[in-house]
GROMACS .gro file of C-alpha atoms in nm:
model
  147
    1UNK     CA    1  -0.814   1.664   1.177
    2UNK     CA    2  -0.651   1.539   0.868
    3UNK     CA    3  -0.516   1.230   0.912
    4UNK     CA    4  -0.121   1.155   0.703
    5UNK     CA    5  -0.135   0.851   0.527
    6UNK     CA    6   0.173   0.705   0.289
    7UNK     CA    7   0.072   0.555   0.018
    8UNK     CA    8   0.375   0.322  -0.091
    9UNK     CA    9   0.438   0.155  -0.429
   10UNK     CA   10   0.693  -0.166  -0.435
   11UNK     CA   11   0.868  -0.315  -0.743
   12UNK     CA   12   0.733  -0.264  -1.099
   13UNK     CA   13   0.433  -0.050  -0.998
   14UNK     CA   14   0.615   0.240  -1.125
   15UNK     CA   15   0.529   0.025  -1.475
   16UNK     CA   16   0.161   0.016  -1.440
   17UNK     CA   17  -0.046   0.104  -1.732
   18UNK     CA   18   0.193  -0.085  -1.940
   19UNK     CA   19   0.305  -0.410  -1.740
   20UNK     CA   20   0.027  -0.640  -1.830
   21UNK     CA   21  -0.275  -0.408  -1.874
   22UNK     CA   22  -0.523  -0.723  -1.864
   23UNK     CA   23  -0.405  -0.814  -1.489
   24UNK     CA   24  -0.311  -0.449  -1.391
   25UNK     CA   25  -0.518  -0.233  -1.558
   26UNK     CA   26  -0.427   0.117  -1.787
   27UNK     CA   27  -0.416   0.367  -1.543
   28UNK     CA   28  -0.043   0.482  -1.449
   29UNK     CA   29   0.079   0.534  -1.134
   30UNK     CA   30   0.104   0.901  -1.187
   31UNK     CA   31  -0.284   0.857  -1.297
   32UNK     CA   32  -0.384   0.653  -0.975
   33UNK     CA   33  -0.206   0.903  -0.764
   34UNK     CA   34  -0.381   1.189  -0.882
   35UNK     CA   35  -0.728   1.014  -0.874
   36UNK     CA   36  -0.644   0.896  -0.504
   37UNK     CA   37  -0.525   1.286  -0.449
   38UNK     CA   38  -0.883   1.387  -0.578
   39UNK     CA   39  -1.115   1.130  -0.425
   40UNK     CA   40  -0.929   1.165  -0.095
   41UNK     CA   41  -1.019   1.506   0.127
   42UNK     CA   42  -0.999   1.414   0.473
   43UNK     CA   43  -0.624   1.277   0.451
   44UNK     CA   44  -0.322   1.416   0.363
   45UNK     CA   45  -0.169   1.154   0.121
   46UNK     CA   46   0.230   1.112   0.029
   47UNK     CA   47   0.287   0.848  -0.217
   48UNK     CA   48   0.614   0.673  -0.282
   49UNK     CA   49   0.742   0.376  -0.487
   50UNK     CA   50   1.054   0.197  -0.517
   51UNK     CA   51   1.178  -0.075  -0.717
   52UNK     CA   52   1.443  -0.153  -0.424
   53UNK     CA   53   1.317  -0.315  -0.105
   54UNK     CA   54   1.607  -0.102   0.116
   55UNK     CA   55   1.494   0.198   0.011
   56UNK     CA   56   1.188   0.149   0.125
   57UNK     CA   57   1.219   0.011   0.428
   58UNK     CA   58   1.438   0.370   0.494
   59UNK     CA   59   1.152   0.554   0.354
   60UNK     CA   60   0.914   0.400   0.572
   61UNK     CA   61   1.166   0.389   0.886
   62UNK     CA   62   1.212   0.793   0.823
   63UNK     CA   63   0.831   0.870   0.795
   64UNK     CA   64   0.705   0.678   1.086
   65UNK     CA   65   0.679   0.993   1.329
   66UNK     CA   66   0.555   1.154   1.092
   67UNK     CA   67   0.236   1.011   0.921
   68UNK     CA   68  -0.059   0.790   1.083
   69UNK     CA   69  -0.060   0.518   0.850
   70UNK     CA   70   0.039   0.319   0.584
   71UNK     CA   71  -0.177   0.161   0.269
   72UNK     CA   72   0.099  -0.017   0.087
   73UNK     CA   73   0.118  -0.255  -0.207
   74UNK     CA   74   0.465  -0.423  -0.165
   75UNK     CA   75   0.425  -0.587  -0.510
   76UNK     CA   76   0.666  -0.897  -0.578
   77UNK     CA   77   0.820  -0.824  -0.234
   78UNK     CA   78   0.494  -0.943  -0.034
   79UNK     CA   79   0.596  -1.270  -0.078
   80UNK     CA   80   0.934  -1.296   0.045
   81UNK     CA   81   1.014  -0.973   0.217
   82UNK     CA   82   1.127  -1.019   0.617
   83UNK     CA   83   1.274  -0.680   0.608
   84UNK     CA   84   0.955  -0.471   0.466
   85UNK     CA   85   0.738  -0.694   0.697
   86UNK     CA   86   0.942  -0.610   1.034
   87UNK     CA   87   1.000  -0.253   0.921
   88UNK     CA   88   0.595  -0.183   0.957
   89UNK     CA   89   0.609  -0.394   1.227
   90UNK     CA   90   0.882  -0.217   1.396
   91UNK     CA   91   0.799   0.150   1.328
   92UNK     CA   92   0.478   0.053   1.484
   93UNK     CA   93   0.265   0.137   1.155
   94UNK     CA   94  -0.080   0.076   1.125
   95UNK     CA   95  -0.135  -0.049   0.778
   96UNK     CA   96  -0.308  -0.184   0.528
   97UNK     CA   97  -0.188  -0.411   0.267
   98UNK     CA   98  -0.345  -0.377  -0.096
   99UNK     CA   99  -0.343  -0.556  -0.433
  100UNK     CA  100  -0.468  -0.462  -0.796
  101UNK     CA  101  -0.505  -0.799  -0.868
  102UNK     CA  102  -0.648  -1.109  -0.679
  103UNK     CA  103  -0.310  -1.269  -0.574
  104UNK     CA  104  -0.562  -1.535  -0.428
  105UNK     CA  105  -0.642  -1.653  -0.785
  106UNK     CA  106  -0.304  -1.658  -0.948
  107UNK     CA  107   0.027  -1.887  -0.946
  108UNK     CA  108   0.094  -2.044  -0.606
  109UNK     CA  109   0.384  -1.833  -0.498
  110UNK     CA  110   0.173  -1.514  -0.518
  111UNK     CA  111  -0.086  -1.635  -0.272
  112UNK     CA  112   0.202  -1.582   0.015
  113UNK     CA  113   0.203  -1.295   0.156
  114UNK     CA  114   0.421  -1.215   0.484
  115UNK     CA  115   0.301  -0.864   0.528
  116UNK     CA  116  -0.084  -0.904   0.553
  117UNK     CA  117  -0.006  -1.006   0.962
  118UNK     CA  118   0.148  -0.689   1.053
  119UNK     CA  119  -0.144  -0.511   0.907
  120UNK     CA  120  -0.505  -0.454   1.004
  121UNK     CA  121  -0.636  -0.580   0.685
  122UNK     CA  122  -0.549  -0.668   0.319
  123UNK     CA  123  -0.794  -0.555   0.004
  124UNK     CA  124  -0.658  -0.770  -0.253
  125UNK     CA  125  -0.840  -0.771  -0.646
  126UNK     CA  126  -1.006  -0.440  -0.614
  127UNK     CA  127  -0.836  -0.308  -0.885
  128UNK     CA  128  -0.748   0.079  -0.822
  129UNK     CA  129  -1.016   0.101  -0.652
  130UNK     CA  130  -0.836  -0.088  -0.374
  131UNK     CA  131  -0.631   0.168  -0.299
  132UNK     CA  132  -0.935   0.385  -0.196
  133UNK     CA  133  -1.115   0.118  -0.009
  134UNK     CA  134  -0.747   0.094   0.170
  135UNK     CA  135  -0.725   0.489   0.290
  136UNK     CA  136  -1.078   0.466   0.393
  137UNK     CA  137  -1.077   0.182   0.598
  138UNK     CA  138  -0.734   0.327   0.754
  139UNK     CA  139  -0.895   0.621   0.870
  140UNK     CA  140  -1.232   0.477   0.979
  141UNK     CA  141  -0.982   0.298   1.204
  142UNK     CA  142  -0.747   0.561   1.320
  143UNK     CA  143  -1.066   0.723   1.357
  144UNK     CA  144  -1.256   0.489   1.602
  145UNK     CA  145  -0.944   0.420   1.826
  146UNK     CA  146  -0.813   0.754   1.859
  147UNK     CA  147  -1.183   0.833   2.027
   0.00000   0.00000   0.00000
């Protein structure tokens, strides 16, 4: 059974390849979805980013019956969001939180991050590659307790 994972994009991700290449990398968005889209053949994968935290907290609140999981990367809003953070928490999502970049190694402020505790992990400095290491731990998980 194919499992349907959201992928979900916060603030400024819709900017990667050109917002600071040498932290972020030079793949686009549109290129990391369509890589994750190849890699990816035992999920059914629906991407979406916003630069405004309400709309994605509707997006999310909207897709909760109908997905079983969520790999999300809530950019600047990891480290101040409530609303994003009860919104998995309250549509009962199991998720996992991702990074490009090590937010462990960089300015104070981005080594907060409220939404890591309503998830079952966080993969944070993988690069892209994060993203993929995300969807495949989710459904290793949904996997093992669904048995």
């Amino acid at each position: 059974m194919k499992r349907k994972i959201l992928v979900v994009n916060g603030p400024n991700l819709n900017l990667l390849g050109e917002r600071e290449p040498e932290i972020y990398g030079a793949q686009t968005l549109s290129e990391l979805n369509q890589w994750l889209s190849d890699s990816v053949n035992d999920a059914e994968l629906t991407f979406f980013q916003s630069n405004h935290e309400g709309e994605i907290v509707d997006f999310l609140q909207e897709q909760r019956h109908n997905c079983d999981g969520l790999v999300i990367n809530p950019g600047g809003l990891t480290h101040y969001s409530i609303s994003l953070r009860d919104a998995i928490a309250g549509c009962q999502l199991t998720a996992v939180e991702v990074h490009i970049s090590d937010i462990y190694s960089r300015e104070a402020f981005r080594q907060v991050s409220l939404i890591k505790d309503v998830c079952i992990a966080q993969i944070s400095g993988h690069g892209s590659a994060g993203y993929l290491e995300a969807i495949e731990l989710l459904i290793r998980h949904l996997s093992k307790n669904s048995a």
